């Protein structure tokens, strides 16, 4: 998912351009603008080409079926940039959509197969988009283009406008801008060229007013990390550690197997079995063991991939499902064959090289090989314990971190509140202009208030419980230097929004219906960070640049802190609530409703009321705020569960390793233990000797594990919340747990050793 290249020709030269401000508190990043695309297009000295891809949601109607689907609006040069040929039909061209986007559409291959029944006569047929716009299907795109979003159903032309090119640099900076680097051009050189182009616009093209307000982006990035990258690398690290622990266990068993089979192989050799016969015997045994493990592992893998793909739809919607790669499968089979040969040949070669094959007496073999074997066994047990310690500390840190997140007070009553979102894709087709959109919003708001049992209804123009990229805008406090803007989150809400959320006003007053658009409420974090020691009521604020002689916003109240961007944002960016969500005509908004009735019932009646306003209306999404919080914690919860499972497995393997080594050691030292017992050693002293051997192995492994963890947990630091990577309680829990496990793993071999009959052991020897 992370390392595999795009299934596109020469994808290594494809890059996506991102902008970001380093000087912001949360260093937000954004996609590119149409004006940037215009400036970069045709820069053939560094770029072979560039194109824009923009994810969209549209209402698609075909064969009496109407539903909301995902699509992609792309410039005509997108397909050429991706060096892709149509699966069927053709792609749209620049000439076709100039001077405006043509009503043509290209289906994705999956959509053609699943939604249009792989109709071979699909070309030339019409589909309806957003109820009124008829598009002609001219082609089907190959499956490799679904790598950008496997949920997208179609491609339609995107044709932007450079209107206001000299006035604004980053207007509508929401496009995915892709570039193909020319051969031999490094990413560093390309980034430097982008900076020069940006500076040229500021110095030579921008009008004076734009230069005053223009805040140049500090940096540009190519190919930002995948949102799941950190989680997947943690998972990969955990699986590698488990693999090492399992390897140590297998090596321990192999070493024990060699020692235990030495006498048998010596007898076979003495009876006439040659070296090749012994090799065949060991190869057959190894092949049976490894093929059984390989077969079971592959079955588990196929089921595991299905589980991973169902999980991916939650973690990263639109990601192409993972498949078992044939190359990886062949590598695994090759490794299995290699292990079969190694385990079939190595033991025999060792026995012949050391001369042990000629020693039928097992006591002589034990004397020559037992000490070396025990040393190797002990070393691998220590390694297993160290690995298990690292995994267990990591998982406990994540568990405690998850508990810290869940202990955060969201600042609103999530269980009794539902939310529903209406986006432009739903409202836009039903509104000719902003006035129409505003009137429709008023009708929807009034209809929602009629639902029985609804105590309060509120509106917000921005998404709640999401990291909305429109957050983090700069603002100024009247009377302070305009050269240093401060950053905050801004939410345009209705007068009853905070009341519906259950967020108390701790100073001043709440909004009322008669407030104008200049009334604002700030949260307590805003006051603490920017207005500490001052009376906030009446202080005036402005946006990016203070208006010369214009109207300033005025603080009318201070609210308690509400973590509207999730529980992990409890000390994030301060919030300003602006009044006016009902008054401002807009095409997108979130409705929240408070009720003590069951959430499912309220949501059902909200949908019914919405269709009473207009049968074509559908919520983009809906659900309770509690469910929305759970969705935001899916990544954290998932990685915590997986690493906890890995840690439990590693703990079991290390306990098994301690037990196996001690049990093997007891079996090899049967004569020694018998002599100790014969000269007066008690059962208790023998038990203490064996237990102490298990404990020192565990303690040594604990020490190495703690040292390794001190280095490794710095990679885990970004995933922790409310605790540090050096949380002493987590380390103490691991220490006590491992001592208990070591005592348990050592007890069984120790009790067996204590029961050794000295007479019988000396007779057998």
XYZ file of C-alpha atoms in Angstrom:
765
model
C 0.000 0.000 0.000
C 2.819 2.403 0.838
C 5.866 1.177 -1.045
C 4.314 -0.341 -4.150
C 4.652 2.031 -7.139
C 1.606 3.309 -8.999
C 0.489 0.904 -11.765
C 1.338 3.567 -14.341
C 4.170 3.701 -16.858
C 7.307 5.304 -15.424
C 5.433 6.262 -12.246
C 8.688 7.151 -10.497
C 8.675 10.505 -12.330
C 5.103 11.314 -11.285
C 4.792 13.699 -8.337
C 1.929 15.550 -6.659
C 2.448 19.126 -5.512
C 1.337 20.278 -2.056
C 1.575 23.669 -0.332
C 1.966 24.259 3.374
C 2.714 26.975 5.915
C 5.511 26.041 8.303
C 4.760 29.014 10.559
C 1.259 27.892 11.494
C 0.690 26.187 14.797
C -0.510 22.980 13.178
C 1.404 23.392 9.897
C -1.657 22.676 7.725
C -1.132 21.647 4.146
C -3.317 22.193 1.165
C -3.547 21.038 -2.396
C -2.855 23.282 -5.382
C -4.766 26.005 -7.201
C -5.790 26.449 -10.814
C -3.419 29.395 -11.125
C -0.499 27.214 -10.101
C -1.494 24.695 -12.757
C -1.540 27.458 -15.393
C 1.935 28.650 -14.379
C 3.488 25.183 -14.291
C 1.935 23.935 -17.519
C 4.380 24.110 -20.383
C 7.534 24.338 -18.240
C 9.138 21.701 -20.429
C 12.644 22.363 -19.131
C 11.718 20.547 -15.901
C 8.296 19.001 -16.401
C 7.092 16.764 -19.226
C 3.560 17.775 -18.347
C 1.071 18.483 -15.602
C -2.607 17.839 -15.013
C -5.305 18.266 -12.378
C -7.475 15.623 -10.793
C -10.304 16.725 -8.486
C -12.480 14.233 -6.532
C -16.193 15.060 -6.790
C -19.554 13.717 -5.608
C -22.411 13.773 -8.081
C -25.957 12.462 -8.387
C -25.954 10.022 -11.312
C -29.137 8.846 -13.050
C -29.191 5.951 -15.534
C -31.887 3.413 -16.433
C -34.275 4.796 -13.797
C -31.621 4.418 -11.063
C -30.559 7.610 -9.271
C -27.855 7.613 -6.607
C -24.996 9.663 -5.173
C -21.663 8.451 -6.542
C -18.016 9.505 -6.489
C -16.292 10.712 -9.612
C -13.173 12.516 -10.781
C -13.049 15.808 -12.674
C -9.798 15.930 -14.644
C -8.136 18.190 -17.178
C -7.858 16.840 -20.704
C -4.106 16.277 -20.291
C -4.607 13.934 -17.313
C -4.788 10.741 -19.387
C -1.764 11.706 -21.451
C 0.190 12.500 -18.289
C -0.648 9.047 -16.935
C 0.386 7.492 -20.277
C -2.799 5.474 -20.364
C -4.908 4.269 -23.284
C -8.661 3.766 -23.020
C -9.983 0.294 -22.292
C -12.840 1.088 -24.662
C -13.775 4.094 -26.774
C -11.715 7.250 -26.286
C -10.798 10.012 -23.818
C -11.859 13.650 -24.119
C -9.374 16.084 -25.662
C -8.297 19.672 -24.984
C -9.903 20.860 -28.230
C -13.161 19.196 -27.255
C -13.561 21.018 -23.946
C -12.186 24.426 -24.957
C -13.496 27.075 -24.177
C -15.645 25.208 -21.629
C -16.142 21.652 -20.365
C -17.980 19.425 -22.820
C -20.786 17.154 -21.630
C -18.804 13.955 -22.141
C -18.020 11.232 -19.624
C -15.550 8.349 -19.310
C -16.545 5.429 -17.089
C -14.112 3.501 -14.913
C -13.721 -0.137 -15.881
C -15.136 -1.370 -12.555
C -18.203 0.860 -12.914
C -18.750 -0.322 -16.502
C -18.609 -3.946 -15.326
C -20.611 -3.620 -12.090
C -23.037 -0.733 -12.679
C -23.586 -1.030 -16.430
C -23.355 -4.843 -16.715
C -20.301 -4.605 -19.037
C -22.613 -3.385 -21.812
C -20.551 -3.552 -25.055
C -22.860 -0.925 -26.604
C -22.442 1.594 -23.810
C -20.598 4.161 -25.957
C -22.839 6.993 -27.067
C -25.471 6.451 -24.380
C -26.589 9.299 -22.116
C -26.477 9.584 -18.337
C -27.942 12.374 -16.237
C -25.764 14.124 -13.662
C -27.276 16.291 -10.920
C -30.792 15.749 -12.288
C -30.416 18.161 -15.219
C -27.088 17.750 -17.044
C -26.969 15.123 -19.778
C -23.538 13.559 -20.413
C -22.549 11.281 -23.282
C -20.432 8.216 -22.476
C -17.460 8.270 -24.861
C -15.105 5.728 -23.267
C -14.081 3.393 -20.475
C -10.840 4.019 -18.562
C -8.565 1.051 -17.718
C -8.486 -0.331 -14.207
C -5.035 1.043 -13.360
C -6.474 4.589 -13.101
C -8.643 3.416 -10.207
C -5.517 3.532 -8.046
C -6.400 7.155 -7.215
C -9.847 6.219 -5.890
C -11.365 2.797 -6.434
C -14.786 4.151 -5.430
C -14.910 6.640 -8.335
C -17.360 5.727 -11.095
C -16.430 8.149 -13.880
C -14.197 10.928 -15.240
C -15.615 14.208 -16.521
C -13.777 17.229 -17.991
C -12.471 19.928 -15.667
C -11.972 23.370 -17.145
C -10.978 26.087 -14.715
C -10.743 29.816 -15.047
C -7.816 32.133 -14.391
C -10.182 34.953 -13.558
C -8.594 36.992 -10.797
C -5.150 35.621 -11.661
C -3.435 38.855 -10.650
C -5.590 39.341 -7.526
C -5.318 35.979 -5.805
C -2.733 33.247 -5.932
C -4.433 30.520 -3.982
C -8.104 30.949 -4.728
C -9.736 27.512 -4.875
C -6.593 25.698 -3.742
C -8.281 22.302 -3.581
C -6.971 20.581 -6.724
C -4.721 17.525 -6.930
C -1.933 18.834 -9.176
C 0.209 16.107 -10.743
C 3.477 16.700 -12.576
C 5.776 14.403 -14.508
C 9.427 15.302 -14.025
C 11.594 15.387 -17.135
C 14.312 12.701 -17.314
C 17.273 13.533 -15.093
C 15.454 16.252 -13.123
C 15.649 15.785 -9.349
C 12.815 16.567 -6.983
C 14.974 19.158 -5.240
C 15.524 21.027 -8.512
C 11.802 20.869 -9.302
C 10.859 22.241 -5.862
C 13.338 25.093 -6.304
C 11.796 25.918 -9.689
C 8.322 25.994 -8.147
C 9.576 28.488 -5.567
C 10.970 30.700 -8.331
C 7.627 30.649 -10.181
C 5.765 31.596 -6.995
C 8.162 34.466 -6.317
C 7.841 35.659 -9.919
C 4.054 35.912 -9.505
C 4.489 37.962 -6.327
C 7.174 40.261 -7.783
C 5.971 40.742 -11.362
C 2.311 39.779 -11.749
C 0.381 40.442 -8.542
C -1.391 43.777 -8.218
C -0.503 46.024 -5.275
C -3.496 44.988 -3.176
C -2.682 41.313 -3.653
C 0.928 41.915 -2.622
C -0.247 43.423 0.654
C -2.450 40.456 1.525
C -0.457 37.701 -0.144
C 1.179 35.328 2.310
C 3.573 33.165 0.395
C 3.647 29.508 1.243
C 6.831 28.712 3.091
C 7.369 25.338 1.498
C 6.240 22.942 -1.173
C 6.165 19.172 -0.938
C 5.897 16.379 -3.451
C 3.907 13.299 -2.477
C 2.816 13.797 1.119
C 2.884 10.647 3.267
C -0.065 8.313 3.005
C -2.431 8.999 5.942
C -1.952 5.424 7.166
C 1.828 5.370 6.750
C 2.770 5.670 10.429
C 0.249 3.041 11.482
C 1.347 0.625 8.776
C 5.024 1.004 9.619
C 4.232 0.343 13.292
C 2.341 -2.753 12.211
C 5.251 -3.795 9.986
C 7.747 -3.309 12.812
C 5.563 -5.401 15.102
C 5.246 -8.210 12.560
C 9.025 -8.252 11.962
C 9.657 -8.552 15.696
C 7.155 -11.406 15.881
C 8.933 -13.069 12.952
C 12.250 -12.800 14.823
C 10.737 -14.238 17.990
C 9.251 -17.118 16.012
C 12.589 -17.687 14.263
C 14.395 -17.908 17.594
C 11.847 -20.469 18.773
C 12.233 -22.588 15.644
C 16.035 -22.445 15.915
C 15.801 -23.533 19.545
C 13.632 -26.496 18.573
C 15.979 -27.400 15.710
C 19.003 -27.370 17.991
C 17.165 -29.553 20.505
C 16.069 -31.850 17.689
C 19.631 -32.301 16.485
C 20.827 -33.274 19.952
C 17.929 -35.629 20.592
C 18.232 -37.378 17.209
C 22.011 -37.726 17.369
C 21.882 -41.166 19.024
C 19.212 -42.451 16.627
C 21.167 -41.251 13.585
C 24.379 -42.775 14.970
C 22.638 -46.148 15.366
C 21.259 -45.954 11.805
C 24.730 -45.095 10.527
C 26.270 -48.005 12.439
C 23.688 -50.364 10.909
C 24.733 -49.329 7.397
C 22.671 -46.238 6.537
C 24.939 -43.959 4.533
C 25.151 -40.203 4.584
C 22.708 -39.758 1.675
C 20.164 -42.042 3.368
C 20.328 -39.943 6.527
C 19.963 -36.769 4.453
C 16.838 -38.177 2.798
C 15.387 -39.091 6.192
C 15.911 -35.578 7.555
C 14.718 -33.932 4.335
C 11.429 -35.880 4.426
C 10.847 -34.909 8.070
C 11.705 -31.252 7.369
C 9.559 -31.160 4.234
C 6.525 -32.530 6.105
C 6.927 -29.983 8.899
C 7.554 -26.982 6.652
C 4.907 -27.873 4.039
C 2.350 -28.239 6.814
C 3.287 -24.817 8.193
C 3.353 -23.289 4.692
C -0.075 -24.697 3.806
C -1.637 -23.459 7.048
C 0.067 -20.060 6.695
C -1.225 -19.551 3.147
C -4.781 -20.418 4.194
C -4.561 -17.916 7.053
C -3.102 -15.334 4.650
C -6.017 -15.575 2.222
C -8.479 -15.099 5.066
C -6.275 -12.359 6.500
C -6.314 -10.380 3.255
C -10.127 -10.361 3.295
C -10.070 -9.042 6.863
C -7.487 -6.378 5.970
C -9.510 -5.204 2.963
C -12.708 -4.899 5.007
C -10.700 -2.879 7.539
C -9.167 -0.717 4.794
C -12.586 0.501 3.662
C -12.889 2.144 7.096
C -9.312 3.330 7.532
C -8.663 4.575 4.007
C -11.759 4.679 1.775
C -10.928 4.593 -1.917
C -7.752 2.529 -1.501
C -7.400 -0.315 -3.985
C -7.892 -3.655 -2.162
C -4.717 -5.507 -1.219
C -3.999 -8.776 -3.019
C -1.478 -11.531 -2.346
C 1.273 -10.667 -4.781
C 2.450 -13.584 -6.929
C 6.083 -12.495 -6.590
C 5.832 -12.466 -2.801
C 4.124 -15.869 -2.893
C 6.964 -17.313 -4.985
C 9.534 -15.805 -2.603
C 7.786 -17.419 0.386
C 7.707 -20.806 -1.372
C 11.388 -20.382 -2.248
C 12.230 -19.612 1.387
C 10.269 -22.712 2.465
C 12.259 -24.880 0.042
C 15.492 -23.338 1.302
C 14.532 -24.021 4.921
C 13.661 -27.624 4.047
C 17.104 -28.128 2.530
C 18.804 -26.337 5.439
C 17.065 -28.351 8.143
C 17.537 -31.572 6.171
C 21.227 -31.146 5.390
C 22.733 -29.046 8.191
C 22.135 -31.469 11.125
C 23.731 -34.402 9.291
C 26.697 -32.316 8.169
C 27.260 -31.065 11.734
C 27.159 -34.596 13.139
C 29.623 -35.903 10.545
C 31.968 -32.909 10.889
C 32.092 -33.146 14.731
C 32.387 -36.941 14.708
C 29.224 -37.247 16.792
C 27.769 -39.658 14.234
C 30.266 -42.277 15.388
C 29.324 -41.900 19.084
C 26.384 -44.136 19.813
C 26.596 -43.327 23.545
C 24.297 -40.361 24.139
C 26.219 -39.288 27.233
C 29.367 -38.784 25.150
C 27.419 -36.769 22.612
C 25.908 -34.678 25.363
C 29.340 -33.874 26.704
C 30.631 -32.771 23.299
C 27.633 -30.868 22.030
C 25.400 -30.100 25.035
C 27.307 -27.090 26.325
C 27.356 -25.332 22.922
C 23.704 -26.139 22.314
C 22.663 -24.824 25.725
C 24.631 -21.611 25.147
C 22.888 -21.023 21.832
C 19.515 -21.913 23.361
C 20.037 -19.471 26.209
C 21.083 -16.661 23.842
C 17.975 -17.079 21.731
C 15.698 -17.145 24.782
C 17.228 -13.853 25.922
C 16.566 -12.458 22.428
C 12.956 -13.654 22.519
C 12.352 -12.010 25.874
C 13.913 -8.734 24.652
C 11.641 -8.719 21.587
C 8.564 -9.499 23.669
C 9.456 -6.732 26.134
C 9.697 -4.174 23.314
C 6.359 -5.185 21.836
C 4.630 -5.346 25.190
C 5.865 -1.915 26.287
C 4.746 -0.459 22.959
C 1.300 -2.021 23.225
C 0.835 -0.950 26.861
C 1.888 2.597 25.961
C -0.739 2.590 23.196
C -3.381 1.115 25.504
C -2.704 3.743 28.163
C -2.680 6.404 25.461
C -6.052 5.168 24.186
C -7.389 5.321 27.742
C -6.131 8.918 27.980
C -7.980 9.822 24.788
C -11.207 8.215 25.987
C -10.910 10.094 29.297
C -11.016 13.458 27.486
C -14.259 15.347 27.998
C -15.468 16.264 24.477
C -17.148 19.377 25.863
C -20.535 18.448 24.403
C -23.182 15.778 24.998
C -22.332 13.361 22.185
C -24.754 10.571 23.119
C -27.920 12.634 22.729
C -26.950 14.504 19.536
C -27.193 13.418 15.912
C -25.676 15.160 12.899
C -26.502 15.166 9.199
C -24.531 16.771 6.369
C -25.749 18.394 3.157
C -23.035 19.126 0.577
C -22.954 21.103 -2.654
C -23.432 17.895 -4.637
C -26.932 17.670 -3.105
C -27.918 21.353 -2.768
C -26.190 22.754 -5.866
C -28.328 21.009 -8.532
C -31.520 22.220 -6.811
C -30.471 25.877 -6.495
C -30.039 28.329 -9.360
C -28.155 30.795 -7.196
C -27.193 31.577 -3.600
C -30.579 33.091 -2.853
C -32.257 29.809 -3.847
C -29.792 27.872 -1.697
C -30.497 30.173 1.265
C -34.271 29.779 0.907
C -33.919 25.989 0.691
C -31.796 26.016 3.852
C -34.486 27.933 5.744
C -37.146 25.422 4.674
C -34.970 22.478 5.743
C -34.195 24.122 9.109
C -37.877 24.797 9.791
C -38.819 21.244 8.810
C -36.263 19.741 11.207
C -37.657 21.779 14.116
C -41.040 20.108 13.571
C -39.751 16.611 14.453
C -41.395 15.414 17.716
C -38.985 15.070 20.618
C -36.283 17.292 19.121
C -35.250 19.742 21.832
C -33.012 21.928 19.713
C -31.635 22.262 16.170
C -28.348 23.918 15.188
C -26.484 24.600 11.928
C -22.805 24.911 11.103
C -21.435 25.823 7.685
C -18.342 23.686 8.279
C -17.944 20.021 9.132
C -17.906 19.015 12.760
C -15.607 16.255 14.060
C -13.278 16.445 11.088
C -9.923 18.062 10.387
C -11.507 20.549 8.004
C -8.722 22.158 5.896
C -10.506 25.489 6.165
C -9.560 25.593 9.833
C -6.488 27.465 10.981
C -7.182 30.826 9.307
C -5.192 33.861 10.419
C -6.851 36.711 12.337
C -5.891 39.968 14.063
C -6.874 41.614 17.331
C -7.736 45.285 16.950
C -4.992 47.518 18.236
C -2.249 44.905 17.828
C 0.357 44.623 15.053
C -1.141 43.329 11.786
C 2.246 41.937 10.772
C 1.871 38.909 13.029
C -1.411 37.120 12.372
C -2.601 34.556 14.918
C -4.213 31.318 13.807
C -7.525 29.898 14.940
C -10.397 27.687 13.841
C -13.451 29.451 12.545
C -16.983 28.040 12.574
C -19.988 29.888 11.159
C -22.967 28.693 13.199
C -26.613 29.423 13.908
C -27.742 31.147 17.094
C -28.814 27.838 18.684
C -25.749 25.803 17.719
C -23.903 25.946 21.056
C -27.144 25.396 22.945
C -27.823 22.267 20.892
C -24.316 20.990 21.549
C -24.708 21.652 25.248
C -21.638 23.892 25.387
C -22.024 26.338 28.301
C -21.288 30.074 28.057
C -18.870 30.969 30.858
C -18.640 34.713 30.208
C -20.819 37.217 28.370
C -23.827 35.841 26.518
C -24.893 33.370 23.859
C -26.005 34.308 20.340
C -29.568 35.365 19.683
C -31.571 35.502 16.462
C -31.115 39.281 16.139
C -27.296 39.189 16.161
C -25.612 40.322 12.970
C -22.683 38.637 11.245
C -20.126 40.527 13.338
C -21.073 38.835 16.634
C -18.584 36.162 17.674
C -18.064 33.826 20.613
C -14.566 32.605 21.459
C -13.713 29.524 23.504
C -11.821 29.553 26.794
C -8.626 28.333 25.111
C -8.708 31.433 22.908
C -8.922 33.679 25.976
C -6.189 31.788 27.803
C -3.823 31.903 24.844
C -4.416 35.397 23.438
C -6.394 37.510 25.941
C -5.129 36.348 29.322
C -5.650 39.012 31.997
C -8.022 41.036 29.790
C -11.789 41.265 29.668
C -12.614 39.552 26.334
C -16.158 40.919 26.006
C -16.212 43.717 23.441
C -12.744 43.065 21.984
C -12.771 43.373 18.195
C -11.248 40.904 15.737
C -10.659 40.747 11.983
C -9.616 38.162 9.430
C -6.354 37.884 7.498
C -5.973 41.649 7.033
C -7.805 44.232 9.211
C -10.464 46.046 7.146
C -9.496 49.702 6.455
C -12.502 51.526 7.884
C -14.560 48.348 7.590
C -16.486 46.358 10.186
C -14.709 44.371 12.854
C -16.113 41.282 14.566
C -16.943 41.828 18.236
C -16.699 39.216 21.016
C -20.051 38.861 22.802
C -19.312 35.734 24.845
C -16.831 33.076 25.903
C -17.756 29.389 25.698
C -16.284 26.353 27.399
C -13.850 24.344 25.307
C -15.596 21.960 22.887
C -13.350 19.511 21.038
C -15.220 19.830 17.750
C -12.263 18.359 15.849
C -12.084 15.228 17.991
C -10.949 14.138 21.442
C -7.267 14.401 20.521
C -7.602 18.123 19.832
C -8.200 19.028 23.489
C -5.316 21.527 23.469
C -5.218 22.340 19.771
C -6.167 25.505 17.931
C -8.477 28.059 19.628
C -11.973 28.421 18.182
C -14.070 31.403 17.132
C -17.789 30.872 16.477
C -19.290 33.385 14.026
C -23.021 33.987 13.995
C -24.806 33.747 10.654
C -25.161 30.152 9.400
C -28.872 30.724 8.769
C -28.458 34.152 7.207
C -25.565 33.453 4.865
C -26.684 31.782 1.626
C -24.485 28.743 1.123
C -24.634 25.268 -0.412
C -23.037 23.211 2.364
C -23.881 22.852 6.050
C -24.173 20.374 8.910
C -27.393 20.014 10.914
C -27.236 18.852 14.528
C -30.271 17.835 16.585
C -30.589 17.160 20.314
C -33.155 14.606 21.488
C -33.606 11.962 24.179
C -35.421 9.710 21.726
C -33.472 6.840 20.038
C -30.990 8.204 17.520
C -32.102 5.791 14.777
C -35.678 7.076 15.083
C -34.616 10.729 14.941
C -32.403 10.129 11.889
C -35.221 8.298 10.116
C -37.634 11.171 10.747
C -34.994 13.717 9.671
C -34.719 11.903 6.340
C -38.506 11.875 5.976
C -38.714 15.616 6.700
C -35.911 16.285 4.210
C -37.797 14.508 1.431
C -40.967 16.402 2.313
C -39.037 19.580 1.488
C -37.851 18.049 -1.810
C -38.031 14.331 -2.759
C -34.642 14.607 -4.489
C -32.797 15.574 -1.311
C -30.561 13.102 0.541
C -28.129 13.641 3.383
C -24.493 13.200 2.351
C -23.965 11.336 5.632
C -25.676 11.144 9.008
C -25.227 9.550 12.433
C -24.698 10.269 16.111
C -21.819 12.365 17.408
C -20.776 9.406 19.557
C -20.416 7.275 16.412
C -18.475 10.073 14.734
C -16.021 10.147 17.658
C -15.608 6.370 17.411
C -14.886 6.676 13.679
C -12.145 9.216 14.370
C -10.528 6.728 16.764
C -10.616 3.768 14.364
C -6.953 4.114 13.409
C -5.768 4.418 17.003
C -8.014 1.607 18.187
C -7.002 -0.658 15.313
C -3.246 -0.305 15.723
C -3.584 -0.679 19.503
C -5.504 -3.936 19.109
C -3.078 -5.323 16.540
C 0.069 -4.487 18.495
C -1.539 -5.840 21.666
C -2.212 -9.098 19.840
C 1.399 -9.148 18.631
C 2.647 -8.461 22.152
C 0.529 -11.280 23.593
C 1.877 -13.631 20.915
C 5.450 -12.543 21.636
C 4.865 -13.044 25.380
C 3.612 -16.562 24.721
C 6.584 -17.337 22.454
C 9.085 -16.061 25.007
C 7.388 -18.036 27.810
C 7.416 -21.124 25.599
C 11.087 -20.483 24.806
C 12.018 -20.287 28.496
C 10.046 -23.453 29.198
C 11.467 -25.375 26.220
C 15.074 -24.505 27.015
C 14.730 -25.386 30.696
C 12.870 -28.623 29.894
C 15.560 -29.587 27.388
C 18.262 -28.609 29.865
C 16.696 -30.798 32.576
C 16.519 -33.761 30.197
C 20.191 -33.350 29.265
C 21.327 -32.925 32.884
C 19.428 -35.875 34.291
C 22.645 -37.567 35.538
C 23.982 -34.334 37.050
C 20.725 -33.712 38.909
C 20.729 -37.308 40.111
C 24.232 -36.908 41.537
C 23.208 -33.651 43.269
C 20.252 -35.424 44.814
C 22.436 -38.406 45.813
C 24.906 -36.222 47.725
C 22.176 -34.477 49.678
C 20.565 -31.769 47.550
C 16.913 -31.314 48.477
C 14.008 -31.076 46.046
C 13.623 -27.405 46.991
C 17.246 -26.571 46.218
C 17.045 -28.336 42.830
C 13.840 -26.441 42.031
C 15.438 -23.131 43.041
C 18.433 -23.882 40.787
C 16.240 -24.452 37.715
C 13.933 -21.490 38.476
C 16.914 -19.189 38.994
C 18.256 -20.197 35.577
C 14.932 -19.210 34.018
C 14.851 -15.948 35.951
C 18.334 -14.796 34.986
C 17.561 -15.421 31.309
C 14.376 -13.388 31.704
C 16.094 -10.568 33.608
C 18.839 -10.337 30.997
C 16.187 -10.236 28.271
C 14.289 -7.571 30.219
C 17.405 -5.408 30.426
C 18.119 -5.719 26.706
C 14.457 -5.160 25.919
C 14.312 -1.974 27.979
C 17.442 -0.641 26.258
C 16.011 -1.429 22.842
C 12.675 0.112 23.822
C 14.309 3.375 24.925
C 15.596 3.722 21.375
C 12.559 2.327 19.558
C 9.739 4.186 21.314
C 10.851 7.513 19.825
C 9.168 6.268 16.639
C 6.018 5.697 18.710
C 6.038 9.165 20.297
C 3.780 10.756 17.652
C 1.077 8.149 18.358
C 0.958 8.768 22.110
C -1.571 10.995 23.812
C -1.481 12.131 27.421
C 1.638 10.115 28.279
C 5.291 10.032 27.229
C 7.345 7.188 25.784
C 9.108 6.950 29.180
C 5.933 6.293 31.149
C 7.253 4.499 34.248
C 3.941 2.766 34.990
C 4.047 0.973 31.618
C 7.590 -0.230 32.264
C 6.663 -1.390 35.765
C 3.682 -3.370 34.428
C 5.905 -5.121 31.885
C 8.584 -5.906 34.481
C 6.114 -7.490 36.924
C 4.280 -9.360 34.144
C 7.468 -10.898 32.779
C 8.656 -11.993 36.214
C 5.345 -13.792 36.735
C 5.513 -15.400 33.302
C 9.134 -16.456 33.862
C 8.223 -18.019 37.211
C 5.361 -19.931 35.588
C 7.497 -21.064 32.618
C 10.277 -22.175 34.964
C 8.042 -23.929 37.459
C 7.133 -26.957 35.309
C 10.728 -27.963 34.385
C 11.791 -27.202 37.975
C 9.114 -29.469 39.461
C 10.165 -32.238 37.047
C 13.828 -31.818 38.040
C 12.914 -31.926 41.733
C 11.244 -35.323 41.226
C 14.298 -36.962 39.662
C 15.094 -40.213 41.474
C 18.886 -40.263 41.999
C 19.127 -44.074 41.934
C 17.052 -44.458 38.788
C 18.920 -41.654 36.997
C 22.308 -43.176 37.837
C 21.115 -46.637 36.765
C 19.859 -45.298 33.412
C 23.192 -43.652 32.813
